[in-house]
CSV table of N, CA and C in Angstrom, one decimal:
chain,number,residue,atom,x,y,z
A,880,MET,N,-75.8,-133.0,-89.0
A,880,MET,CA,-76.0,-131.9,-89.9
A,880,MET,C,-76.6,-130.8,-89.1
A,881,GLU,N,-76.1,-129.6,-89.3
A,881,GLU,CA,-76.6,-128.4,-88.6
A,881,GLU,C,-77.8,-127.9,-89.3
A,882,LYS,N,-78.8,-127.5,-88.5
A,882,LYS,CA,-80.0,-126.9,-89.2
A,882,LYS,C,-79.8,-125.5,-89.6
A,883,GLY,N,-80.3,-125.1,-90.7
A,883,GLY,CA,-80.3,-123.7,-91.2
A,883,GLY,C,-81.3,-122.9,-90.5
A,884,GLY,N,-81.3,-121.6,-90.7
A,884,GLY,CA,-82.2,-120.7,-90.0
A,884,GLY,C,-83.7,-121.1,-90.2
A,885,THR,N,-84.0,-121.3,-91.5
A,885,THR,CA,-85.4,-121.6,-91.8
A,885,THR,C,-85.9,-122.9,-91.2
A,886,ASP,N,-85.1,-123.9,-91.3
A,886,ASP,CA,-85.4,-125.2,-90.6
A,886,ASP,C,-85.6,-125.1,-89.1
A,887,ALA,N,-84.7,-124.4,-88.5
A,887,ALA,CA,-84.7,-124.2,-87.1
A,887,ALA,C,-86.0,-123.4,-86.7
A,888,ARG,N,-86.4,-122.4,-87.5
A,888,ARG,CA,-87.6,-121.6,-87.2
A,888,ARG,C,-88.8,-122.5,-87.3
A,889,ARG,N,-88.8,-123.3,-88.4
A,889,ARG,CA,-89.9,-124.2,-88.6
A,889,ARG,C,-90.0,-125.2,-87.4
A,890,ASP,N,-88.9,-125.7,-87.0
A,890,ASP,CA,-88.9,-126.7,-85.9
A,890,ASP,C,-89.4,-126.0,-84.6
A,891,LEU,N,-89.0,-124.8,-84.3
A,891,LEU,CA,-89.5,-124.1,-83.1
A,891,LEU,C,-91.0,-123.8,-83.3
A,892,ARG,N,-91.4,-123.5,-84.5
A,892,ARG,CA,-92.9,-123.2,-84.7
A,892,ARG,C,-93.7,-124.5,-84.4
A,893,GLU,N,-93.2,-125.6,-84.8
A,893,GLU,CA,-93.8,-126.9,-84.6
A,893,GLU,C,-93.7,-127.3,-83.1
A,894,ARG,N,-92.6,-127.0,-82.5
A,894,ARG,CA,-92.4,-127.4,-81.1
A,894,ARG,C,-93.4,-126.5,-80.2
A,895,THR,N,-93.5,-125.2,-80.5
A,895,THR,CA,-94.4,-124.4,-79.7
A,895,THR,C,-95.8,-124.8,-79.9
A,896,PHE,N,-96.1,-125.2,-81.1
A,896,PHE,CA,-97.5,-125.6,-81.4
A,896,PHE,C,-97.8,-126.9,-80.7
A,897,GLU,N,-96.9,-127.9,-80.8
A,897,GLU,CA,-97.1,-129.1,-80.1
A,897,GLU,C,-97.2,-128.9,-78.6
A,898,PHE,N,-96.4,-128.0,-78.1
A,898,PHE,CA,-96.5,-127.7,-76.6
A,898,PHE,C,-97.9,-127.2,-76.3
A,899,ALA,N,-98.4,-126.3,-77.1
A,899,ALA,CA,-99.8,-125.7,-76.9
A,899,ALA,C,-100.8,-126.9,-76.9
A,900,VAL,N,-100.6,-127.8,-77.8
A,900,VAL,CA,-101.5,-129.0,-77.9
A,900,VAL,C,-101.5,-129.8,-76.6
A,901,ARG,N,-100.3,-130.0,-76.1
A,901,ARG,CA,-100.1,-130.8,-74.8
A,901,ARG,C,-100.7,-130.0,-73.7
A,902,VAL,N,-100.5,-128.7,-73.6
A,902,VAL,CA,-101.0,-127.9,-72.5
A,902,VAL,C,-102.5,-128.0,-72.6
A,903,THR,N,-103.1,-127.9,-73.7
A,903,THR,CA,-104.6,-127.9,-73.9
A,903,THR,C,-105.1,-129.3,-73.4
A,904,LYS,N,-104.5,-130.3,-73.8
A,904,LYS,CA,-104.9,-131.7,-73.4
A,904,LYS,C,-104.8,-131.9,-71.9
A,905,LEU,N,-103.7,-131.4,-71.4
A,905,LEU,CA,-103.5,-131.5,-69.9
A,905,LEU,C,-104.6,-130.8,-69.2
A,906,CYS,N,-104.9,-129.6,-69.6
A,906,CYS,CA,-105.9,-128.8,-68.9
A,906,CYS,C,-107.3,-129.4,-69.0
A,907,ARG,N,-107.6,-130.0,-70.2
A,907,ARG,CA,-108.8,-130.7,-70.3
A,907,ARG,C,-108.9,-131.9,-69.4
A,908,ALA,N,-107.8,-132.6,-69.2
A,908,ALA,CA,-107.8,-133.8,-68.4
A,908,ALA,C,-107.8,-133.5,-66.9
A,909,LEU,N,-107.5,-132.2,-66.5
A,909,LEU,CA,-107.5,-131.8,-65.1
A,909,LEU,C,-108.9,-131.9,-64.5
A,910,LYS,N,-109.9,-131.4,-65.3
A,910,LYS,CA,-111.3,-131.3,-64.8
A,910,LYS,C,-111.2,-130.7,-63.4
A,911,PRO,N,-110.7,-129.5,-63.3
A,911,PRO,CA,-110.6,-128.8,-62.0
A,911,PRO,C,-111.9,-128.7,-61.3
A,912,VAL,N,-111.9,-129.1,-60.0
A,912,VAL,CA,-113.2,-129.1,-59.2
A,912,VAL,C,-113.3,-127.9,-58.2
A,913,ASP,N,-112.2,-127.3,-57.9
A,913,ASP,CA,-112.2,-126.2,-56.9
A,913,ASP,C,-111.7,-125.0,-57.6
A,914,LEU,N,-111.9,-123.8,-56.9
A,914,LEU,CA,-111.5,-122.5,-57.5
A,914,LEU,C,-110.0,-122.5,-57.8
A,915,ALA,N,-109.2,-122.9,-56.8
A,915,ALA,CA,-107.7,-122.8,-57.0
A,915,ALA,C,-107.3,-123.6,-58.3
A,916,SER,N,-107.8,-124.8,-58.4
A,916,SER,CA,-107.5,-125.6,-59.6
A,916,SER,C,-107.9,-125.0,-60.9
A,917,ARG,N,-109.1,-124.4,-60.9
A,917,ARG,CA,-109.6,-123.7,-62.1
A,917,ARG,C,-108.7,-122.5,-62.5
A,918,VAL,N,-108.3,-121.8,-61.5
A,918,VAL,CA,-107.5,-120.6,-61.7
A,918,VAL,C,-106.1,-121.0,-62.3
A,919,ILE,N,-105.5,-122.0,-61.6
A,919,ILE,CA,-104.2,-122.5,-62.1
A,919,ILE,C,-104.3,-123.0,-63.5
A,920,ALA,N,-105.4,-123.8,-63.8
A,920,ALA,CA,-105.5,-124.4,-65.1
A,920,ALA,C,-105.7,-123.3,-66.2
A,921,ARG,N,-106.5,-122.3,-65.8
A,921,ARG,CA,-106.8,-121.2,-66.8
A,921,ARG,C,-105.5,-120.4,-67.1
A,922,GLN,N,-104.8,-120.1,-66.0
A,922,GLN,CA,-103.5,-119.4,-66.2
A,922,GLN,C,-102.5,-120.2,-67.0
A,923,PHE,N,-102.4,-121.5,-66.7
A,923,PHE,CA,-101.5,-122.3,-67.4
A,923,PHE,C,-101.9,-122.4,-68.9
A,924,LEU,N,-103.1,-122.6,-69.1
A,924,LEU,CA,-103.6,-122.7,-70.5
A,924,LEU,C,-103.3,-121.4,-71.3
A,925,ARG,N,-103.5,-120.3,-70.7
A,925,ARG,CA,-103.3,-119.0,-71.3
A,925,ARG,C,-101.8,-118.8,-71.6
A,926,ALA,N,-100.9,-119.1,-70.6
A,926,ALA,CA,-99.5,-118.9,-70.8
A,926,ALA,C,-98.9,-119.9,-71.8
A,927,GLY,N,-99.3,-121.2,-71.7
A,927,GLY,CA,-98.8,-122.3,-72.5
A,927,GLY,C,-99.1,-122.2,-73.9
A,928,THR,N,-100.3,-121.6,-74.2
A,928,THR,CA,-100.7,-121.5,-75.6
A,928,THR,C,-100.2,-120.2,-76.2
A,929,SER,N,-99.9,-119.2,-75.4
A,929,SER,CA,-99.4,-117.9,-75.9
A,929,SER,C,-98.0,-118.0,-76.4
A,930,ILE,N,-97.2,-119.0,-76.0
A,930,ILE,CA,-95.8,-119.0,-76.4
A,930,ILE,C,-95.7,-119.1,-77.9
A,931,GLY,N,-96.4,-120.1,-78.5
A,931,GLY,CA,-96.4,-120.2,-80.0
A,931,GLY,C,-97.0,-119.1,-80.7
A,932,ALA,N,-98.1,-118.6,-80.1
A,932,ALA,CA,-98.8,-117.4,-80.8
A,932,ALA,C,-97.8,-116.2,-80.9
A,933,ASN,N,-97.1,-115.9,-79.9
A,933,ASN,CA,-96.2,-114.8,-79.9
A,933,ASN,C,-95.0,-115.1,-80.8
A,934,TYR,N,-94.5,-116.3,-80.8
A,934,TYR,CA,-93.4,-116.7,-81.7
A,934,TYR,C,-93.9,-116.5,-83.2
A,935,GLU,N,-95.1,-117.0,-83.5
A,935,GLU,CA,-95.6,-116.8,-84.8
A,935,GLU,C,-95.7,-115.3,-85.2
A,936,GLU,N,-96.1,-114.5,-84.3
A,936,GLU,CA,-96.1,-113.0,-84.5
A,936,GLU,C,-94.7,-112.5,-84.8
A,937,ALA,N,-93.8,-113.0,-84.1
A,937,ALA,CA,-92.4,-112.6,-84.3
A,937,ALA,C,-91.9,-112.9,-85.7
A,938,GLN,N,-92.4,-114.0,-86.2
A,938,GLN,CA,-91.9,-114.4,-87.6
A,938,GLN,C,-92.5,-113.4,-88.6
A,939,ALA,N,-93.6,-112.7,-88.3
A,939,ALA,CA,-94.2,-111.8,-89.3
A,939,ALA,C,-93.9,-110.3,-88.9
A,940,SER,N,-92.9,-110.1,-88.0
A,940,SER,CA,-92.7,-108.7,-87.6
A,940,SER,C,-92.0,-107.9,-88.7
A,941,HIS,N,-92.2,-106.6,-88.6
A,941,HIS,CA,-91.7,-105.7,-89.6
A,941,HIS,C,-90.4,-105.1,-89.3
A,942,SER,N,-89.9,-105.4,-88.1
A,942,SER,CA,-88.6,-104.8,-87.7
A,942,SER,C,-87.9,-105.8,-86.7
A,943,ARG,N,-86.6,-105.6,-86.6
A,943,ARG,CA,-85.8,-106.4,-85.6
A,943,ARG,C,-86.3,-106.1,-84.2
A,944,ALA,N,-86.7,-104.9,-83.9
A,944,ALA,CA,-87.1,-104.5,-82.6
A,944,ALA,C,-88.5,-105.2,-82.3
A,945,ASP,N,-89.4,-105.2,-83.3
A,945,ASP,CA,-90.7,-105.9,-83.1
A,945,ASP,C,-90.5,-107.4,-82.9
A,946,SER,N,-89.6,-107.9,-83.6
A,946,SER,CA,-89.3,-109.4,-83.5
A,946,SER,C,-88.7,-109.7,-82.1
A,947,ALA,N,-87.8,-108.8,-81.6
A,947,ALA,CA,-87.2,-109.0,-80.3
A,947,ALA,C,-88.3,-108.9,-79.2
A,948,CYS,N,-89.2,-107.9,-79.4
A,948,CYS,CA,-90.3,-107.8,-78.5
A,948,CYS,C,-91.2,-109.0,-78.4
A,949,LYS,N,-91.6,-109.5,-79.6
A,949,LYS,CA,-92.5,-110.7,-79.6
A,949,LYS,C,-91.8,-111.9,-79.1
A,950,CYS,N,-90.6,-112.1,-79.4
A,950,CYS,CA,-89.8,-113.3,-78.9
A,950,CYS,C,-89.7,-113.1,-77.3
A,951,GLY,N,-89.5,-111.9,-76.9
A,951,GLY,CA,-89.4,-111.6,-75.5
A,951,GLY,C,-90.7,-112.0,-74.7
A,952,ILE,N,-91.8,-111.7,-75.3
A,952,ILE,CA,-93.1,-112.0,-74.8
A,952,ILE,C,-93.3,-113.5,-74.7
A,953,ALA,N,-92.9,-114.2,-75.8
A,953,ALA,CA,-92.9,-115.7,-75.9
A,953,ALA,C,-92.1,-116.3,-74.7
A,954,LEU,N,-90.9,-115.7,-74.5
A,954,LEU,CA,-90.1,-116.2,-73.4
A,954,LEU,C,-90.7,-116.0,-72.1
A,955,LYS,N,-91.3,-114.8,-71.9
A,955,LYS,CA,-92.0,-114.5,-70.6
A,955,LYS,C,-93.1,-115.5,-70.4
A,956,GLU,N,-93.9,-115.8,-71.4
A,956,GLU,CA,-95.0,-116.8,-71.3
A,956,GLU,C,-94.5,-118.2,-71.0
A,957,ALA,N,-93.4,-118.5,-71.6
A,957,ALA,CA,-92.8,-119.9,-71.4
A,957,ALA,C,-92.4,-120.0,-69.9
A,958,ARG,N,-91.8,-118.9,-69.4
A,958,ARG,CA,-91.4,-118.9,-67.9
A,958,ARG,C,-92.6,-119.0,-67.1
A,959,GLU,N,-93.7,-118.3,-67.5
A,959,GLU,CA,-94.9,-118.3,-66.7
A,959,GLU,C,-95.5,-119.7,-66.7
A,960,ALA,N,-95.6,-120.4,-67.9
A,960,ALA,CA,-96.1,-121.7,-68.0
A,960,ALA,C,-95.3,-122.7,-67.1
A,961,HIS,N,-94.0,-122.5,-67.1
A,961,HIS,CA,-93.1,-123.3,-66.2
A,961,HIS,C,-93.5,-123.1,-64.8
A,962,TYR,N,-93.8,-121.9,-64.4
A,962,TYR,CA,-94.3,-121.6,-63.0
A,962,TYR,C,-95.5,-122.4,-62.7
A,963,TRP,N,-96.5,-122.3,-63.6
A,963,TRP,CA,-97.8,-123.0,-63.4
A,963,TRP,C,-97.6,-124.5,-63.3
A,964,LEU,N,-96.8,-125.0,-64.2
A,964,LEU,CA,-96.5,-126.5,-64.1
A,964,LEU,C,-95.9,-126.9,-62.8
A,965,ARG,N,-95.0,-126.1,-62.3
A,965,ARG,CA,-94.4,-126.4,-60.9
A,965,ARG,C,-95.5,-126.3,-59.9
A,966,LEU,N,-96.4,-125.4,-60.0
A,966,LEU,CA,-97.5,-125.2,-59.0
A,966,LEU,C,-98.5,-126.4,-59.1
A,967,LEU,N,-98.8,-126.8,-60.3
A,967,LEU,CA,-99.6,-128.0,-60.5
A,967,LEU,C,-99.1,-129.2,-59.7
A,968,ALA,N,-97.8,-129.4,-59.8
A,968,ALA,CA,-97.1,-130.5,-59.2
A,968,ALA,C,-97.0,-130.3,-57.6
A,969,ALA,N,-96.7,-129.1,-57.2
A,969,ALA,CA,-96.5,-128.8,-55.8
A,969,ALA,C,-97.8,-128.9,-55.0
A,970,THR,N,-98.9,-128.6,-55.7
A,970,THR,CA,-100.2,-128.6,-55.0
A,970,THR,C,-100.9,-130.0,-55.2
A,971,ASP,N,-100.2,-130.9,-55.8
A,971,ASP,CA,-100.8,-132.3,-56.0
A,971,ASP,C,-102.0,-132.2,-56.9
A,972,THR,N,-102.1,-131.2,-57.7
A,972,THR,CA,-103.2,-131.1,-58.6
A,972,THR,C,-103.0,-132.2,-59.7
A,973,VAL,N,-101.7,-132.3,-60.1
A,973,VAL,CA,-101.3,-133.4,-61.0
A,973,VAL,C,-100.1,-134.0,-60.4
A,974,ALA,N,-100.0,-135.3,-60.6
A,974,ALA,CA,-98.8,-136.1,-60.1
A,974,ALA,C,-97.6,-135.5,-60.8
A,975,GLY,N,-96.5,-135.2,-60.0
A,975,GLY,CA,-95.3,-134.7,-60.6
A,975,GLY,C,-94.7,-135.6,-61.7
A,976,SER,N,-94.9,-136.9,-61.6
A,976,SER,CA,-94.4,-137.8,-62.6
A,976,SER,C,-95.0,-137.6,-63.9
A,977,ARG,N,-96.3,-137.2,-63.9
A,977,ARG,CA,-97.0,-136.9,-65.2
A,977,ARG,C,-96.5,-135.7,-65.9
A,978,LEU,N,-95.8,-134.8,-65.1
A,978,LEU,CA,-95.4,-133.5,-65.7
A,978,LEU,C,-93.9,-133.5,-66.1
A,979,THR,N,-93.2,-134.6,-65.9
A,979,THR,CA,-91.8,-134.6,-66.2
A,979,THR,C,-91.5,-134.2,-67.6
A,980,ASP,N,-92.1,-134.8,-68.6
A,980,ASP,CA,-91.8,-134.6,-70.0
A,980,ASP,C,-92.2,-133.1,-70.4
A,981,ILE,N,-93.4,-132.7,-70.0
A,981,ILE,CA,-93.8,-131.3,-70.4
A,981,ILE,C,-93.0,-130.3,-69.7
A,982,LEU,N,-92.5,-130.5,-68.5
A,982,LEU,CA,-91.6,-129.6,-67.8
A,982,LEU,C,-90.3,-129.5,-68.5
A,983,ALA,N,-89.8,-130.7,-69.0
A,983,ALA,CA,-88.5,-130.7,-69.7
A,983,ALA,C,-88.6,-129.9,-71.0
A,984,GLU,N,-89.7,-130.1,-71.7
A,984,GLU,CA,-90.0,-129.4,-73.0
A,984,GLU,C,-90.1,-127.9,-72.7
A,985,CYS,N,-90.7,-127.5,-71.7
A,985,CYS,CA,-90.9,-126.1,-71.3
A,985,CYS,C,-89.5,-125.5,-71.0
A,986,ASN,N,-88.7,-126.3,-70.3
A,986,ASN,CA,-87.3,-125.8,-70.0
A,986,ASN,C,-86.5,-125.6,-71.3
A,987,GLU,N,-86.7,-126.5,-72.3
A,987,GLU,CA,-86.0,-126.4,-73.5
A,987,GLU,C,-86.5,-125.2,-74.3
A,988,LEU,N,-87.8,-125.0,-74.3
A,988,LEU,CA,-88.3,-123.8,-75.0
A,988,LEU,C,-87.8,-122.5,-74.4
A,989,ILE,N,-87.7,-122.5,-73.1
A,989,ILE,CA,-87.1,-121.3,-72.4
A,989,ILE,C,-85.7,-121.1,-72.9
A,990,ALA,N,-84.9,-122.2,-72.9
A,990,ALA,CA,-83.5,-122.0,-73.3
A,990,ALA,C,-83.4,-121.5,-74.8
A,991,VAL,N,-84.2,-122.1,-75.7
A,991,VAL,CA,-84.1,-121.7,-77.1
A,991,VAL,C,-84.5,-120.2,-77.2
A,992,LEU,N,-85.7,-119.9,-76.6
A,992,LEU,CA,-86.2,-118.5,-76.7
A,992,LEU,C,-85.2,-117.5,-76.1
A,993,THR,N,-84.5,-117.9,-75.0
A,993,THR,CA,-83.5,-117.0,-74.4
A,993,THR,C,-82.4,-116.7,-75.4
A,994,THR,N,-81.9,-117.7,-76.1
A,994,THR,CA,-80.9,-117.6,-77.1
A,994,THR,C,-81.4,-116.7,-78.2
A,995,ILE,N,-82.6,-116.9,-78.7
A,995,ILE,CA,-83.1,-116.1,-79.8
A,995,ILE,C,-83.2,-114.6,-79.3
A,996,VAL,N,-83.8,-114.4,-78.1
A,996,VAL,CA,-83.9,-113.0,-77.7
A,996,VAL,C,-82.6,-112.3,-77.6
A,997,ARG,N,-81.6,-113.0,-77.0
A,997,ARG,CA,-80.2,-112.4,-76.9
A,997,ARG,C,-79.7,-112.1,-78.3
A,998,LYS,N,-79.8,-113.0,-79.3
A,998,LYS,CA,-79.3,-112.7,-80.6
A,998,LYS,C,-80.0,-111.6,-81.3
A,999,VAL,N,-81.4,-111.6,-81.2
A,999,VAL,CA,-82.1,-110.6,-81.9
A,999,VAL,C,-81.9,-109.2,-81.3
A,1000,LYS,N,-81.6,-109.1,-80.0
A,1000,LYS,CA,-81.3,-107.8,-79.4
A,1000,LYS,C,-79.9,-107.3,-79.7
A,1001,GLN,N,-79.0,-108.1,-80.2
A,1001,GLN,CA,-77.7,-107.7,-80.6
A,1001,GLN,C,-77.9,-106.7,-81.8
A,1002,PRO,N,-77.0,-105.7,-81.9
A,1002,PRO,CA,-77.1,-104.8,-83.1
A,1002,PRO,C,-76.8,-105.6,-84.4
A,1003,ALA,N,-77.6,-105.3,-85.4
A,1003,ALA,CA,-77.4,-105.9,-86.7
A,1003,ALA,C,-76.0,-105.6,-87.2
A,1004,ALA,N,-75.4,-106.6,-87.8
A,1004,ALA,CA,-74.0,-106.4,-88.3
A,1004,ALA,C,-74.0,-105.8,-89.7
């Protein structure tokens, strides 16, 4: 059964919220001891929690252009979170195997948000 617009929005709201929860828990578990780890963790926390916040703002936008802007920001934040996840793995700050699921979810959020941004930017019919 295909999801309607409202159900799909609710699902994405929940997914972005759950992603933010996972990001927060991962950052807490890091307990960064050096400056580089602290900076990476802080940047990842900021980007990863901002995705859902911007998507929520898009849902309350007053215009199609404002919605496109907020969804675009959410997409940029998702891409940035993906970057920090890759850096956490590449620097051995976190074992890459621990990041497999959250990286996959981040990739899915990027794909969904990319589709939304493209659709919202299309002229209204």
